[in-house]
């Protein structure tokens, strides 16, 4: 059984369609990434799946329960960490854990063992008496995750858990999520950082309420960028971008920091041939080329390609 099954799910606010007839599924035990820019409809979808708001049309099942008719069952089977995770700043670490354990109805024996587990997984055993409000954002997130799964739900929804966290804490939070899903829990996680897709088993990319890409990171790379990609370091990236974009050898060019990535259209015989031709194109346009070489596409390349070709 899939952990989450979504069919034509739609949410309108007045005339505005925030989530536009999306369909996808999430397998049991996977880390599923729900990606998209701010405003693309991630939180609205999560709210529908957690039974917080009703869909305008379409349906979905979470842990086998219908989100419209079995809302209470859905709520019992899930954990939810909202975008503004809901710790109590003026309670200690331990008091927060006890509070959430109480909400989820754990008996005192269970609460004791789960409290130890949360303290351990969040790395806060030594700081159990500290006020939650005084923890770094990274530790707050680990504690919030622990509190949202204290009742051992089958599926946990994490809405932008890595927002506002430095890259090192971000990575360690993803490691934590991956370890945690190894225990069999399904993790449904949203982010607007496209590079975080690399940490997911499978992803869906949302753009303006619609799904524009779906698959494992590897599948997405193989299916989207079929003819190879070049890294180009040129003197004038903006003019180089213009020239590359207009070349029929290039499917899509994008600026990456001070250089460019160009996915190839496959019109020439090989990547090497395209590389030579594009170097000539740039130099004859008066643009110095410091380096031009094949590069493996990142998921960011894939998404730029997908969204720009839309
Ligand atoms: N309660 C609401 N009323 C009206 N518009 C809303 C409401 N909630 C969200 N929206 C709009 O729906 C779109 C999607 O929002 P949201 O799901 O929060 O996006 P994300 O989480 O991907 O940033 C946005 O344009 C947002 O302004
Ligand atoms: Mg959101």
mmCIF file of C-alpha atoms and ligand atoms in Angstrom:
data_model
loop_
_atom_site.group_PDB
_atom_site.id
_atom_site.type_symbol
_atom_site.label_atom_id
_atom_site.label_comp_id
_atom_site.label_asym_id
_atom_site.label_seq_id
_atom_site.Cartn_x
_atom_site.Cartn_y
_atom_site.Cartn_z
ATOM 1 C CA UNK A 1 0.000 0.000 0.000
ATOM 2 C CA UNK A 2 1.215 3.497 -0.806
ATOM 3 C CA UNK A 3 1.521 5.882 2.121
ATOM 4 C CA UNK A 4 0.000 8.748 0.190
ATOM 5 C CA UNK A 5 -2.168 8.645 -2.928
ATOM 6 C CA UNK A 6 -3.319 11.859 -4.513
ATOM 7 C CA UNK A 7 -5.830 12.105 -7.366
ATOM 8 C CA UNK A 8 -6.696 15.345 -9.106
ATOM 9 C CA UNK A 9 -6.326 17.274 -5.869
ATOM 10 C CA UNK A 10 -7.317 20.914 -6.291
ATOM 11 C CA UNK A 11 -7.601 23.898 -3.975
ATOM 12 C CA UNK A 12 -9.071 27.224 -5.011
ATOM 13 C CA UNK A 13 -9.113 30.369 -2.905
ATOM 14 C CA UNK A 14 -11.894 32.366 -4.555
ATOM 15 C CA UNK A 15 -11.007 32.470 -8.225
ATOM 16 C CA UNK A 16 -7.330 31.707 -7.604
ATOM 17 C CA UNK A 17 -6.222 28.097 -8.044
ATOM 18 C CA UNK A 18 -3.402 27.418 -5.560
ATOM 19 C CA UNK A 19 -3.222 23.660 -6.244
ATOM 20 C CA UNK A 20 -4.285 22.607 -9.709
ATOM 21 C CA UNK A 21 -5.435 19.014 -10.122
ATOM 22 C CA UNK A 22 -2.292 17.238 -8.975
ATOM 23 C CA UNK A 23 -1.881 13.450 -8.884
ATOM 24 C CA UNK A 24 1.021 11.489 -7.429
ATOM 25 C CA UNK A 25 1.816 8.839 -4.860
ATOM 26 C CA UNK A 26 4.352 8.328 -2.109
ATOM 27 C CA UNK A 27 5.656 4.861 -1.329
ATOM 28 C CA UNK A 28 5.960 3.518 2.175
ATOM 29 C CA UNK A 29 9.261 4.286 3.866
ATOM 30 C CA UNK A 30 10.593 6.713 1.295
ATOM 31 C CA UNK A 31 11.882 10.233 1.741
ATOM 32 C CA UNK A 32 9.646 12.080 -0.649
ATOM 33 C CA UNK A 33 10.561 15.628 -1.640
ATOM 34 C CA UNK A 34 7.792 18.051 -2.513
ATOM 35 C CA UNK A 35 9.639 20.899 -4.177
ATOM 36 C CA UNK A 36 8.701 24.261 -5.572
ATOM 37 C CA UNK A 37 9.287 27.989 -5.318
ATOM 38 C CA UNK A 38 7.532 30.066 -2.681
ATOM 39 C CA UNK A 39 3.847 30.264 -3.488
ATOM 40 C CA UNK A 40 3.792 27.158 -5.694
ATOM 41 C CA UNK A 41 1.256 25.403 -3.439
ATOM 42 C CA UNK A 42 3.352 23.144 -1.181
ATOM 43 C CA UNK A 43 1.864 24.150 2.181
ATOM 44 C CA UNK A 44 -1.664 24.198 0.795
ATOM 45 C CA UNK A 45 -1.209 20.605 -0.402
ATOM 46 C CA UNK A 46 0.194 19.503 2.955
ATOM 47 C CA UNK A 47 -2.715 21.156 4.778
ATOM 48 C CA UNK A 48 -5.162 19.200 2.643
ATOM 49 C CA UNK A 49 -3.287 15.925 3.174
ATOM 50 C CA UNK A 50 -3.219 16.462 6.949
ATOM 51 C CA UNK A 51 -6.957 17.141 7.048
ATOM 52 C CA UNK A 52 -6.549 20.776 8.105
ATOM 53 C CA UNK A 53 -8.324 22.259 5.069
ATOM 54 C CA UNK A 54 -10.738 20.609 2.655
ATOM 55 C CA UNK A 55 -9.914 20.277 -1.045
ATOM 56 C CA UNK A 56 -12.076 22.078 -3.603
ATOM 57 C CA UNK A 57 -12.064 18.908 -5.714
ATOM 58 C CA UNK A 58 -10.153 15.681 -6.162
ATOM 59 C CA UNK A 59 -9.240 13.267 -3.416
ATOM 60 C CA UNK A 60 -6.381 11.693 -1.537
ATOM 61 C CA UNK A 61 -5.602 8.884 0.839
ATOM 62 C CA UNK A 62 -3.026 9.010 3.615
ATOM 63 C CA UNK A 63 -2.082 5.685 5.253
ATOM 64 C CA UNK A 64 -5.068 4.260 3.422
ATOM 65 C CA UNK A 65 -7.540 6.754 4.934
ATOM 66 C CA UNK A 66 -9.619 9.155 2.881
ATOM 67 C CA UNK A 67 -8.704 12.764 3.681
ATOM 68 C CA UNK A 68 -12.309 13.922 3.324
ATOM 69 C CA UNK A 69 -14.276 11.180 5.075
ATOM 70 C CA UNK A 70 -11.736 9.766 7.512
ATOM 71 C CA UNK A 71 -10.043 12.934 8.695
ATOM 72 C CA UNK A 72 -9.682 11.731 12.294
ATOM 73 C CA UNK A 73 -8.011 8.483 11.199
ATOM 74 C CA UNK A 74 -5.684 10.487 8.971
ATOM 75 C CA UNK A 75 -4.727 12.737 11.878
ATOM 76 C CA UNK A 76 -3.989 9.759 14.120
ATOM 77 C CA UNK A 77 -1.644 8.217 11.589
ATOM 78 C CA UNK A 78 0.478 11.275 10.821
ATOM 79 C CA UNK A 79 2.969 13.666 12.308
ATOM 80 C CA UNK A 80 3.095 17.254 11.100
ATOM 81 C CA UNK A 81 5.785 19.855 11.494
ATOM 82 C CA UNK A 82 4.487 23.165 10.218
ATOM 83 C CA UNK A 83 6.574 25.789 8.495
ATOM 84 C CA UNK A 84 6.650 27.828 11.701
ATOM 85 C CA UNK A 85 7.349 24.832 13.889
ATOM 86 C CA UNK A 86 5.273 24.990 16.967
ATOM 87 C CA UNK A 87 7.628 24.623 19.917
ATOM 88 C CA UNK A 88 6.938 26.573 23.079
ATOM 89 C CA UNK A 89 9.831 28.997 23.527
ATOM 90 C CA UNK A 90 9.223 29.467 27.259
ATOM 91 C CA UNK A 91 9.090 25.749 28.046
ATOM 92 C CA UNK A 92 12.235 23.673 28.476
ATOM 93 C CA UNK A 93 13.279 21.028 25.970
ATOM 94 C CA UNK A 94 11.910 18.338 28.269
ATOM 95 C CA UNK A 95 8.632 20.168 28.900
ATOM 96 C CA UNK A 96 8.063 20.556 25.168
ATOM 97 C CA UNK A 97 8.538 16.829 24.654
ATOM 98 C CA UNK A 98 6.156 16.049 27.536
ATOM 99 C CA UNK A 99 3.623 18.505 26.156
ATOM 100 C CA UNK A 100 3.556 16.880 22.726
ATOM 101 C CA UNK A 101 3.555 13.399 24.246
ATOM 102 C CA UNK A 102 0.471 14.473 26.201
ATOM 103 C CA UNK A 103 -1.306 15.818 23.119
ATOM 104 C CA UNK A 104 -0.749 12.513 21.365
ATOM 105 C CA UNK A 105 -2.012 10.601 24.388
ATOM 106 C CA UNK A 106 1.107 8.580 25.278
ATOM 107 C CA UNK A 107 0.886 6.795 28.635
ATOM 108 C CA UNK A 108 3.589 7.563 31.188
ATOM 109 C CA UNK A 109 5.736 4.513 30.420
ATOM 110 C CA UNK A 110 5.653 5.173 26.698
ATOM 111 C CA UNK A 111 6.293 8.862 27.257
ATOM 112 C CA UNK A 112 9.407 8.114 29.283
ATOM 113 C CA UNK A 113 10.935 5.929 26.592
ATOM 114 C CA UNK A 114 9.948 8.242 23.757
ATOM 115 C CA UNK A 115 11.293 11.253 25.647
ATOM 116 C CA UNK A 116 14.662 9.546 25.902
ATOM 117 C CA UNK A 117 14.482 8.772 22.213
ATOM 118 C CA UNK A 118 13.725 12.416 21.277
ATOM 119 C CA UNK A 119 16.514 13.705 23.536
ATOM 120 C CA UNK A 120 18.909 11.257 21.935
ATOM 121 C CA UNK A 121 17.956 11.899 18.291
ATOM 122 C CA UNK A 122 17.951 15.662 18.734
ATOM 123 C CA UNK A 123 21.288 15.648 20.549
ATOM 124 C CA UNK A 124 19.706 17.558 23.444
ATOM 125 C CA UNK A 125 20.072 15.081 26.310
ATOM 126 C CA UNK A 126 22.534 17.373 28.087
ATOM 127 C CA UNK A 127 20.338 20.394 27.518
ATOM 128 C CA UNK A 128 17.019 18.986 28.600
ATOM 129 C CA UNK A 129 16.552 21.817 31.106
ATOM 130 C CA UNK A 130 17.286 24.623 28.587
ATOM 131 C CA UNK A 131 14.459 26.789 27.338
ATOM 132 C CA UNK A 132 13.500 25.839 23.793
ATOM 133 C CA UNK A 133 13.566 29.520 22.855
ATOM 134 C CA UNK A 134 17.280 29.675 23.625
ATOM 135 C CA UNK A 135 18.310 26.872 21.267
ATOM 136 C CA UNK A 136 19.915 27.530 17.874
ATOM 137 C CA UNK A 137 17.597 27.178 14.875
ATOM 138 C CA UNK A 138 19.285 23.872 14.011
ATOM 139 C CA UNK A 139 18.522 22.374 17.432
ATOM 140 C CA UNK A 140 15.002 23.800 17.440
ATOM 141 C CA UNK A 141 14.388 21.967 14.185
ATOM 142 C CA UNK A 142 15.683 18.678 15.537
ATOM 143 C CA UNK A 143 13.534 19.064 18.632
ATOM 144 C CA UNK A 144 10.485 20.016 16.559
ATOM 145 C CA UNK A 145 11.018 16.942 14.388
ATOM 146 C CA UNK A 146 11.306 14.749 17.486
ATOM 147 C CA UNK A 147 8.098 16.207 18.947
ATOM 148 C CA UNK A 148 6.216 15.725 15.676
ATOM 149 C CA UNK A 149 7.025 11.999 15.599
ATOM 150 C CA UNK A 150 6.855 11.255 19.329
ATOM 151 C CA UNK A 151 3.784 9.051 18.750
ATOM 152 C CA UNK A 152 5.565 7.046 16.000
ATOM 153 C CA UNK A 153 3.285 8.001 13.101
ATOM 154 C CA UNK A 154 3.315 6.033 9.845
ATOM 155 C CA UNK A 155 3.800 9.215 7.819
ATOM 156 C CA UNK A 156 5.350 12.511 8.819
ATOM 157 C CA UNK A 157 4.853 15.778 6.934
ATOM 158 C CA UNK A 158 7.656 18.290 7.317
ATOM 159 C CA UNK A 159 6.904 21.692 5.818
ATOM 160 C CA UNK A 160 10.164 23.491 4.944
ATOM 161 C CA UNK A 161 12.046 22.083 7.934
ATOM 162 C CA UNK A 162 15.354 23.467 6.667
ATOM 163 C CA UNK A 163 14.202 27.047 6.085
ATOM 164 C CA UNK A 164 16.531 29.589 7.661
ATOM 165 C CA UNK A 165 19.198 27.052 8.621
ATOM 166 C CA UNK A 166 22.883 27.284 7.736
ATOM 167 C CA UNK A 167 24.201 24.732 5.197
ATOM 168 C CA UNK A 168 25.994 22.569 7.769
ATOM 169 C CA UNK A 169 22.940 22.205 10.010
ATOM 170 C CA UNK A 170 20.888 21.650 6.894
ATOM 171 C CA UNK A 171 22.983 18.696 5.865
ATOM 172 C CA UNK A 172 22.928 17.200 9.334
ATOM 173 C CA UNK A 173 19.150 17.630 9.434
ATOM 174 C CA UNK A 174 18.852 15.718 6.142
ATOM 175 C CA UNK A 175 21.048 12.966 7.559
ATOM 176 C CA UNK A 176 18.698 12.803 10.505
ATOM 177 C CA UNK A 177 15.672 12.554 8.191
ATOM 178 C CA UNK A 178 17.321 9.801 6.168
ATOM 179 C CA UNK A 179 18.262 7.818 9.272
ATOM 180 C CA UNK A 180 14.783 8.250 10.605
ATOM 181 C CA UNK A 181 13.093 7.009 7.416
ATOM 182 C CA UNK A 182 15.335 3.935 7.597
ATOM 183 C CA UNK A 183 13.067 2.813 10.459
ATOM 184 C CA UNK A 184 10.174 2.490 7.975
ATOM 185 C CA UNK A 185 8.442 5.841 8.464
ATOM 186 C CA UNK A 186 7.420 7.698 5.325
ATOM 187 C CA UNK A 187 8.796 11.226 5.264
ATOM 188 C CA UNK A 188 7.006 13.808 3.126
ATOM 189 C CA UNK A 189 9.149 16.901 3.113
ATOM 190 C CA UNK A 190 8.826 20.236 1.319
ATOM 191 C CA UNK A 191 11.549 22.670 0.405
ATOM 192 C CA UNK A 192 12.073 25.560 -1.980
ATOM 193 C CA UNK A 193 15.802 24.718 -2.148
ATOM 194 C CA UNK A 194 16.036 22.687 -5.311
ATOM 195 C CA UNK A 195 19.478 21.359 -4.410
ATOM 196 C CA UNK A 196 17.946 19.521 -1.445
ATOM 197 C CA UNK A 197 16.204 17.171 -3.866
ATOM 198 C CA UNK A 198 19.455 15.196 -3.952
ATOM 199 C CA UNK A 199 18.651 13.971 -0.427
ATOM 200 C CA UNK A 200 15.280 12.503 -1.467
ATOM 201 C CA UNK A 201 14.444 9.066 -2.870
ATOM 202 C CA UNK A 202 11.834 10.598 -5.139
ATOM 203 C CA UNK A 203 10.555 14.077 -5.765
ATOM 204 C CA UNK A 204 7.716 16.010 -7.304
ATOM 205 C CA UNK A 205 8.364 19.523 -8.548
ATOM 206 C CA UNK A 206 5.495 21.967 -8.319
ATOM 207 C CA UNK A 207 5.224 25.168 -10.348
ATOM 208 C CA UNK A 208 2.239 27.475 -9.886
ATOM 209 C CA UNK A 209 0.130 24.672 -8.429
ATOM 210 C CA UNK A 210 0.947 22.136 -11.145
ATOM 211 C CA UNK A 211 3.351 19.194 -11.201
ATOM 212 C CA UNK A 212 6.106 19.801 -13.741
ATOM 213 C CA UNK A 213 8.527 16.983 -12.918
ATOM 214 C CA UNK A 214 8.437 13.734 -10.993
ATOM 215 C CA UNK A 215 10.857 10.889 -10.353
ATOM 216 C CA UNK A 216 14.068 9.924 -8.619
ATOM 217 C CA UNK A 217 16.954 12.407 -8.886
ATOM 218 C CA UNK A 218 18.728 10.035 -11.292
ATOM 219 C CA UNK A 219 15.685 9.518 -13.515
ATOM 220 C CA UNK A 220 15.104 13.237 -13.713
ATOM 221 C CA UNK A 221 18.668 13.919 -14.798
ATOM 222 C CA UNK A 222 18.623 11.165 -17.409
ATOM 223 C CA UNK A 223 15.239 12.085 -18.806
ATOM 224 C CA UNK A 224 15.607 15.829 -18.937
ATOM 225 C CA UNK A 225 19.151 16.398 -20.092
ATOM 226 C CA UNK A 226 19.627 13.730 -22.737
ATOM 227 C CA UNK A 227 22.356 15.222 -24.901
ATOM 228 C CA UNK A 228 24.886 16.340 -22.346
ATOM 229 C CA UNK A 229 25.715 19.645 -20.766
ATOM 230 C CA UNK A 230 28.628 22.065 -20.978
ATOM 231 C CA UNK A 231 30.141 24.284 -18.322
ATOM 232 C CA UNK A 232 31.289 27.549 -19.885
ATOM 233 C CA UNK A 233 33.387 30.169 -18.172
ATOM 234 C CA UNK A 234 33.320 33.264 -20.393
ATOM 235 C CA UNK A 235 34.351 36.898 -19.967
ATOM 236 C CA UNK A 236 30.913 38.392 -20.455
ATOM 237 C CA UNK A 237 28.342 35.906 -19.152
ATOM 238 C CA UNK A 238 25.344 37.991 -20.162
ATOM 239 C CA UNK A 239 26.378 38.343 -23.793
ATOM 240 C CA UNK A 240 27.531 34.741 -23.820
ATOM 241 C CA UNK A 241 24.103 33.773 -22.522
ATOM 242 C CA UNK A 242 22.437 35.645 -25.416
ATOM 243 C CA UNK A 243 24.604 33.982 -28.029
ATOM 244 C CA UNK A 244 24.243 30.505 -26.530
ATOM 245 C CA UNK A 245 20.494 30.818 -26.123
ATOM 246 C CA UNK A 246 20.157 31.650 -29.821
ATOM 247 C CA UNK A 247 22.312 28.752 -31.012
ATOM 248 C CA UNK A 248 20.485 25.704 -32.309
ATOM 249 C CA UNK A 249 23.152 23.513 -30.686
ATOM 250 C CA UNK A 250 21.882 24.624 -27.280
ATOM 251 C CA UNK A 251 18.619 23.457 -25.790
ATOM 252 C CA UNK A 252 18.800 25.694 -22.762
ATOM 253 C CA UNK A 253 21.413 28.026 -21.304
ATOM 254 C CA UNK A 254 21.455 29.275 -17.745
ATOM 255 C CA UNK A 255 23.766 31.464 -15.730
ATOM 256 C CA UNK A 256 25.425 29.698 -12.793
ATOM 257 C CA UNK A 257 27.216 32.216 -10.611
ATOM 258 C CA UNK A 258 29.864 33.744 -12.830
ATOM 259 C CA UNK A 259 29.703 30.981 -15.450
ATOM 260 C CA UNK A 260 27.096 29.241 -17.605
ATOM 261 C CA UNK A 261 25.580 25.827 -18.071
ATOM 262 C CA UNK A 262 24.317 24.916 -21.533
ATOM 263 C CA UNK A 263 22.335 21.750 -22.150
ATOM 264 C CA UNK A 264 22.816 20.518 -25.694
ATOM 265 C CA UNK A 265 20.117 20.005 -28.292
ATOM 266 C CA UNK A 266 21.756 16.968 -29.859
ATOM 267 C CA UNK A 267 21.981 18.704 -33.261
ATOM 268 C CA UNK A 268 25.702 17.995 -33.541
ATOM 269 C CA UNK A 269 27.395 14.582 -33.523
ATOM 270 C CA UNK A 270 28.923 14.772 -30.070
ATOM 271 C CA UNK A 271 29.439 16.885 -26.993
ATOM 272 C CA UNK A 272 33.014 17.562 -28.131
ATOM 273 C CA UNK A 273 31.821 18.825 -31.480
ATOM 274 C CA UNK A 274 29.269 21.114 -29.858
ATOM 275 C CA UNK A 275 31.915 22.330 -27.481
ATOM 276 C CA UNK A 276 34.249 23.299 -30.359
ATOM 277 C CA UNK A 277 31.463 24.973 -32.299
ATOM 278 C CA UNK A 278 30.237 26.957 -29.314
ATOM 279 C CA UNK A 279 33.741 28.084 -28.413
ATOM 280 C CA UNK A 280 34.059 29.440 -31.980
ATOM 281 C CA UNK A 281 30.667 31.091 -31.769
ATOM 282 C CA UNK A 282 31.634 32.931 -28.582
ATOM 283 C CA UNK A 283 35.142 33.933 -29.679
ATOM 284 C CA UNK A 284 33.892 35.240 -33.018
ATOM 285 C CA UNK A 285 31.355 37.259 -31.041
ATOM 286 C CA UNK A 286 34.290 38.882 -29.239
ATOM 287 C CA UNK A 287 33.801 36.962 -25.961
ATOM 288 C CA UNK A 288 36.882 35.419 -24.337
ATOM 289 C CA UNK A 289 36.307 31.791 -23.292
ATOM 290 C CA UNK A 290 38.319 30.808 -20.206
ATOM 291 C CA UNK A 291 36.993 27.275 -20.064
ATOM 292 C CA UNK A 292 34.438 25.088 -21.792
ATOM 293 C CA UNK A 293 34.001 21.472 -20.718
ATOM 294 C CA UNK A 294 31.363 18.787 -20.197
ATOM 295 C CA UNK A 295 29.707 18.794 -16.785
ATOM 296 C CA UNK A 296 27.233 16.469 -15.105
ATOM 297 C CA UNK A 297 23.883 18.179 -14.693
ATOM 298 C CA UNK A 298 22.734 19.020 -11.193
ATOM 299 C CA UNK A 299 19.079 18.785 -10.250
ATOM 300 C CA UNK A 300 18.984 22.546 -10.360
ATOM 301 C CA UNK A 301 19.827 22.303 -14.073
ATOM 302 C CA UNK A 302 17.030 19.814 -14.506
ATOM 303 C CA UNK A 303 14.517 22.073 -12.808
ATOM 304 C CA UNK A 304 15.584 25.207 -14.639
ATOM 305 C CA UNK A 305 15.219 23.281 -17.865
ATOM 306 C CA UNK A 306 11.810 21.971 -16.898
ATOM 307 C CA UNK A 307 10.411 25.263 -15.703
ATOM 308 C CA UNK A 308 11.849 27.389 -18.505
ATOM 309 C CA UNK A 309 10.592 25.041 -21.202
ATOM 310 C CA UNK A 310 7.138 25.043 -19.720
HETATM 311 N N1 LIG B 1 -5.860 30.966 2.897
HETATM 312 C C1 LIG B 1 -5.474 31.483 1.719
HETATM 313 N N2 LIG B 1 -6.216 32.395 1.070
HETATM 314 C C2 LIG B 1 -5.839 32.887 -0.137
HETATM 315 N N3 LIG B 1 -4.720 32.535 -0.782
HETATM 316 C C3 LIG B 1 -3.924 31.624 -0.187
HETATM 317 C C4 LIG B 1 -4.251 31.054 1.091
HETATM 318 N N4 LIG B 1 -3.281 30.171 1.433
HETATM 319 C C5 LIG B 1 -2.373 30.212 0.420
HETATM 320 N N5 LIG B 1 -2.772 31.072 -0.545
HETATM 321 C C6 LIG B 1 -2.061 31.336 -1.793
HETATM 322 O O1 LIG B 1 -1.865 30.116 -2.476
HETATM 323 C C7 LIG B 1 -0.604 30.076 -3.098
HETATM 324 C C8 LIG B 1 0.159 28.864 -2.598
HETATM 325 O O2 LIG B 1 0.525 29.080 -1.238
HETATM 326 P P1 LIG B 1 1.332 28.006 -0.395
HETATM 327 O O3 LIG B 1 0.660 26.699 -0.520
HETATM 328 O O4 LIG B 1 1.516 28.567 0.952
HETATM 329 O O5 LIG B 1 2.708 27.968 -1.192
HETATM 330 P P2 LIG B 1 4.134 27.401 -0.724
HETATM 331 O O6 LIG B 1 3.954 26.660 0.543
HETATM 332 O O7 LIG B 1 4.568 26.552 -1.880
HETATM 333 O O8 LIG B 1 5.013 28.605 -0.571
HETATM 334 C C9 LIG B 1 0.062 31.395 -2.808
HETATM 335 O O9 LIG B 1 -0.137 32.257 -3.888
HETATM 336 C C10 LIG B 1 -0.663 31.890 -1.564
HETATM 337 O O10 LIG B 1 -0.650 33.290 -1.500
HETATM 338 MG MG1 LIG B 2 4.842 26.903 2.387
#
